[in-house]
Every structure is written in structure tokens, then in C-alpha cells.
mmCIF file of C-alpha atoms in Angstrom:
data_model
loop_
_atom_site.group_PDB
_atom_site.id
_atom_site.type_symbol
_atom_site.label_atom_id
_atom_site.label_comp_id
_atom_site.label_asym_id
_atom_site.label_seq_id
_atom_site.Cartn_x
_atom_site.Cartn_y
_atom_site.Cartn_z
ATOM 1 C CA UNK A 19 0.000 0.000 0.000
ATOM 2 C CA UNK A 20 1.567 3.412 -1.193
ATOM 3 C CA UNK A 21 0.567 5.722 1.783
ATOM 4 C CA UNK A 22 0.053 9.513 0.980
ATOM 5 C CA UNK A 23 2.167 12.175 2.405
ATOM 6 C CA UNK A 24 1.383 15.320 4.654
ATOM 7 C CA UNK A 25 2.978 17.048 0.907
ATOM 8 C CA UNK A 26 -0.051 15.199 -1.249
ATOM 9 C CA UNK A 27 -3.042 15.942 1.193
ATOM 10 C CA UNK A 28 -1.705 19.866 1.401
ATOM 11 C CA UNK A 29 -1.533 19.808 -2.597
ATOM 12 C CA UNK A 30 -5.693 18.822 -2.745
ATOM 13 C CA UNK A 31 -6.299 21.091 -0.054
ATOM 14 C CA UNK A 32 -4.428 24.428 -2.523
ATOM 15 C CA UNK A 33 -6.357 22.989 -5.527
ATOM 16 C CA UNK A 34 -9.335 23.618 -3.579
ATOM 17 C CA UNK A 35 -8.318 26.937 -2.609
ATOM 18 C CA UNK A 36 -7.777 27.470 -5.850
ATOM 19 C CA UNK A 37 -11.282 26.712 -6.755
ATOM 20 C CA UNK A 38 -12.154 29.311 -4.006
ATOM 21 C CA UNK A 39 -10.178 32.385 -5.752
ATOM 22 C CA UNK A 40 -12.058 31.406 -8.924
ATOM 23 C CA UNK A 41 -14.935 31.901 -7.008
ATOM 24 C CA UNK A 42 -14.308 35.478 -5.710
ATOM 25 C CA UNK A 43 -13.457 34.176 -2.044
ATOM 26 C CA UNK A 44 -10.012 34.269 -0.189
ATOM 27 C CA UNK A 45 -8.414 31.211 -1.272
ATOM 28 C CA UNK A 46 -8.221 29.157 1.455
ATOM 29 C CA UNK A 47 -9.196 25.527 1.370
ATOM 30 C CA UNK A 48 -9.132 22.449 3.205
ATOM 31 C CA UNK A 49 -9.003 18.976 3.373
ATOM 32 C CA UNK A 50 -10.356 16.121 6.086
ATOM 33 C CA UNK A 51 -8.858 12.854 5.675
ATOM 34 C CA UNK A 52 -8.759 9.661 7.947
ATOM 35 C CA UNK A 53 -6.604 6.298 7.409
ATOM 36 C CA UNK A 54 -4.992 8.139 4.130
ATOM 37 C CA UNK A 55 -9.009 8.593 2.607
ATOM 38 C CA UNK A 56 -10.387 11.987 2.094
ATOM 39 C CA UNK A 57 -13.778 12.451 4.029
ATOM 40 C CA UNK A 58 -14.272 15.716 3.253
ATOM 41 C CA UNK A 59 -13.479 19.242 1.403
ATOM 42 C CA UNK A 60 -14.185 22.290 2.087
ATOM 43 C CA UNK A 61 -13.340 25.481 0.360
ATOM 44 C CA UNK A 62 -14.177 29.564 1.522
ATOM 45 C CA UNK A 63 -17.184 30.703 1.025
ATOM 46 C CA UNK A 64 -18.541 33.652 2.948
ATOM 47 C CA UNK A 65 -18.812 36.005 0.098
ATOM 48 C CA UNK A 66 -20.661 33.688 -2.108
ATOM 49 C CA UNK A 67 -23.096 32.482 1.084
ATOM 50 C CA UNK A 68 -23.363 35.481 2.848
ATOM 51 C CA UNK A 69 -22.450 33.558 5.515
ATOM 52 C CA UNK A 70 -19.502 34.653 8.129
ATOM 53 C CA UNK A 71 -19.069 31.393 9.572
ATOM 54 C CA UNK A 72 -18.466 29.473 6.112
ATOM 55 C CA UNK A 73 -14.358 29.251 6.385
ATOM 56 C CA UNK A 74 -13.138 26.542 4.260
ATOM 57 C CA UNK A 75 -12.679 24.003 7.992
ATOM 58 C CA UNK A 76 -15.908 25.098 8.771
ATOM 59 C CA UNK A 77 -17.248 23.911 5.241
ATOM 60 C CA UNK A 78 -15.077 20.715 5.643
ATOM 61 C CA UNK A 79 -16.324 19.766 9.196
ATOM 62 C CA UNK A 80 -19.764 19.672 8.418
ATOM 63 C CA UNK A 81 -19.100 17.692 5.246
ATOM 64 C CA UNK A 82 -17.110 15.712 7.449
ATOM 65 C CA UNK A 83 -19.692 15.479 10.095
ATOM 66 C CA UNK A 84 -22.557 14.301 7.151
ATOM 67 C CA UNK A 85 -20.142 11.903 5.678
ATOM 68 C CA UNK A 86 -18.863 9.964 9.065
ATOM 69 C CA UNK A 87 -22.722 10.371 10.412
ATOM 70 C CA UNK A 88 -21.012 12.102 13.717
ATOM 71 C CA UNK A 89 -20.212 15.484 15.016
ATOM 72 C CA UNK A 90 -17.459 13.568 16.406
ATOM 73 C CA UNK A 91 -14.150 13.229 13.755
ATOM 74 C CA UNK A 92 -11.966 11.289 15.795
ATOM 75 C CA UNK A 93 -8.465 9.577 14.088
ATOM 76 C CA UNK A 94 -8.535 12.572 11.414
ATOM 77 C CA UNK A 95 -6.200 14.794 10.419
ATOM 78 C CA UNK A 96 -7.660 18.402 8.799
ATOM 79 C CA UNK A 97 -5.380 19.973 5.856
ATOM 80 C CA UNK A 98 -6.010 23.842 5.536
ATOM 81 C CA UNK A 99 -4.112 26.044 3.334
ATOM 82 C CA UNK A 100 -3.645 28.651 6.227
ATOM 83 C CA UNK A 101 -4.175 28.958 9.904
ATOM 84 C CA UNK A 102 -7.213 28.679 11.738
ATOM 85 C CA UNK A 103 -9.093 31.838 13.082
ATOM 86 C CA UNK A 104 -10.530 31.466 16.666
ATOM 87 C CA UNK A 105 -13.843 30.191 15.331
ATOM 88 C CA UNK A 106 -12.263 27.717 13.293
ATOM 89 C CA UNK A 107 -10.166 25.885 16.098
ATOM 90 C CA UNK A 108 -12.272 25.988 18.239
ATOM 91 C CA UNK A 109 -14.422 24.427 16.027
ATOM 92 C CA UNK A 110 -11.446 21.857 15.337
ATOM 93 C CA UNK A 111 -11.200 21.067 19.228
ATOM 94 C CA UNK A 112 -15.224 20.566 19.672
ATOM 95 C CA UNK A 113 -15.040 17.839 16.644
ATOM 96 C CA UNK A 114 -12.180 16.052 18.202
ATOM 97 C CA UNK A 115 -10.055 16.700 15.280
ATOM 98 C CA UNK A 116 -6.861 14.571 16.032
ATOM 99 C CA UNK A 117 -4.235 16.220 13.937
ATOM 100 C CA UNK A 118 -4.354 19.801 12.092
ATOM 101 C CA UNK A 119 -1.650 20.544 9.262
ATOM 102 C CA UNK A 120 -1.712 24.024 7.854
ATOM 103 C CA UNK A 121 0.411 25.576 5.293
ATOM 104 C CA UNK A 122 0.902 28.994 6.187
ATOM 105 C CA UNK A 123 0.786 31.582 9.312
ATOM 106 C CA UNK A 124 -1.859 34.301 9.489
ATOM 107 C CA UNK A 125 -0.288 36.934 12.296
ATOM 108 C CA UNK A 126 -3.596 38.939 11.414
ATOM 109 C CA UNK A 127 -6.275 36.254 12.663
ATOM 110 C CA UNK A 128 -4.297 33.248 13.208
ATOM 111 C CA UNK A 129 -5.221 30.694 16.287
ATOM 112 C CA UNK A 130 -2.947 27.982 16.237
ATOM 113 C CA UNK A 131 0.021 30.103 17.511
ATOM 114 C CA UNK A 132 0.603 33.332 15.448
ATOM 115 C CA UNK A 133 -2.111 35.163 17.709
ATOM 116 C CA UNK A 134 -3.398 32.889 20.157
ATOM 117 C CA UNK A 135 -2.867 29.358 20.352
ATOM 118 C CA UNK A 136 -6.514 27.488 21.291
ATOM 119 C CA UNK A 137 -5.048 24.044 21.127
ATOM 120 C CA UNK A 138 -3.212 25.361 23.718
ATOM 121 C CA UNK A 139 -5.795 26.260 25.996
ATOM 122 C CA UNK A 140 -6.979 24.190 29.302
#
């Protein structure tokens, strides 16, 4: 079995981004996988939904969520093209996310250490 890298799951989650800047959003995008299948994509979409809370993990979560029929996303790992905001780890922790890999720092908004660090907290 050829196992996908860290590399490989960060490359869907750009090309989904990608899709995202087509759209007219800020290209971020993500990617939920468990056991080296992807459960899940998500890509920006606030603009397009009017919706503040529809960040590309958010987006991914849910499909997540629908796909594994649980809230609960235990033994995944979540691929996002940039940092988390403070809704969006948070949202990471509540769904028992197990791993997050992201591929750039936000020191604007950023929650997983450039601003705060939730996964941090007690």
C-alpha cells in the first residue's frame, strides 16, 4: 500500500483553494482525511453564502460530520491552506479533530500560535 504524504493531502487542499479564488473568495481551502481517505473538502465561502461562519474548515467539518454520520471526527487529520481563526479551532477542538496541518501563518487572525494558540488552551 503506497501511503500519501502530509505534501499530497496539502496539494488537494491548494487545488481547492484554488477553486475558491475562482470563485471570488479568499483562497483558502481544506481537506479532512482519515486512514490516508479523504472524508471531506471544504473550500471559503462567505462572500458567495453570505455567511460569516463558512471558512473553508468550517465547510469541511460539516461535510465531514454528514459523511462519518457524527459530530465527532476522531483519528482525522484536517489539511487547511492557512491557519485557523478562533472560530475555526475551536471548532477543530469541539469535533475532536486529532491532527491539524496548515500551510501557512496568518499573524492577522491566526489561532494555532501566530495570535493565540486554542489548542493550547486548558
Amino acid at each position: 500500500m503506497n501511503r500519501r504524504s502530509d505534501t499530497d493531502f496539502m496539494r488537494l487542499a491548494l487545488e481547492v483553494a484554488h477553486r475558491a479564488r475562482a470563485a471570488g473568495e479568499v483562497p483558502v481551502g481544506a481537506v479532512l482525511v482519515r486512514a490516508d481517505e479523504v472524508i471531506a473538502r471544504g473550500a471559503n465561502r462567505p462572500i458567495s453564502g453570505c455567511d460569516p461562519t463558512a471558512h473553508a474548515e468550517i465547510e469541511a467539518l460539516r461535510a465531514g460530520g454528514t459523511a462519518l454520520g457524527s459530530y465527532r471526527l476522531n483519528d482525522t487529520t484536517l489539511y487547511v491552506t492557512l491557519e485557523p481563526c478562533v472560530m475555526c479551532a475551536s471548532a477543530i477542538v469541539h469535533a475532536r479533530v486529532s491532527r491539524l496541518v496548515f500551510g501557512a501563518w496568518d499573524s492577522k487572525a491566526g489561532a494555532a500560535g501566530s495570535t493565540t494558540n486554542v489548542f493550547t488552551f486548558p
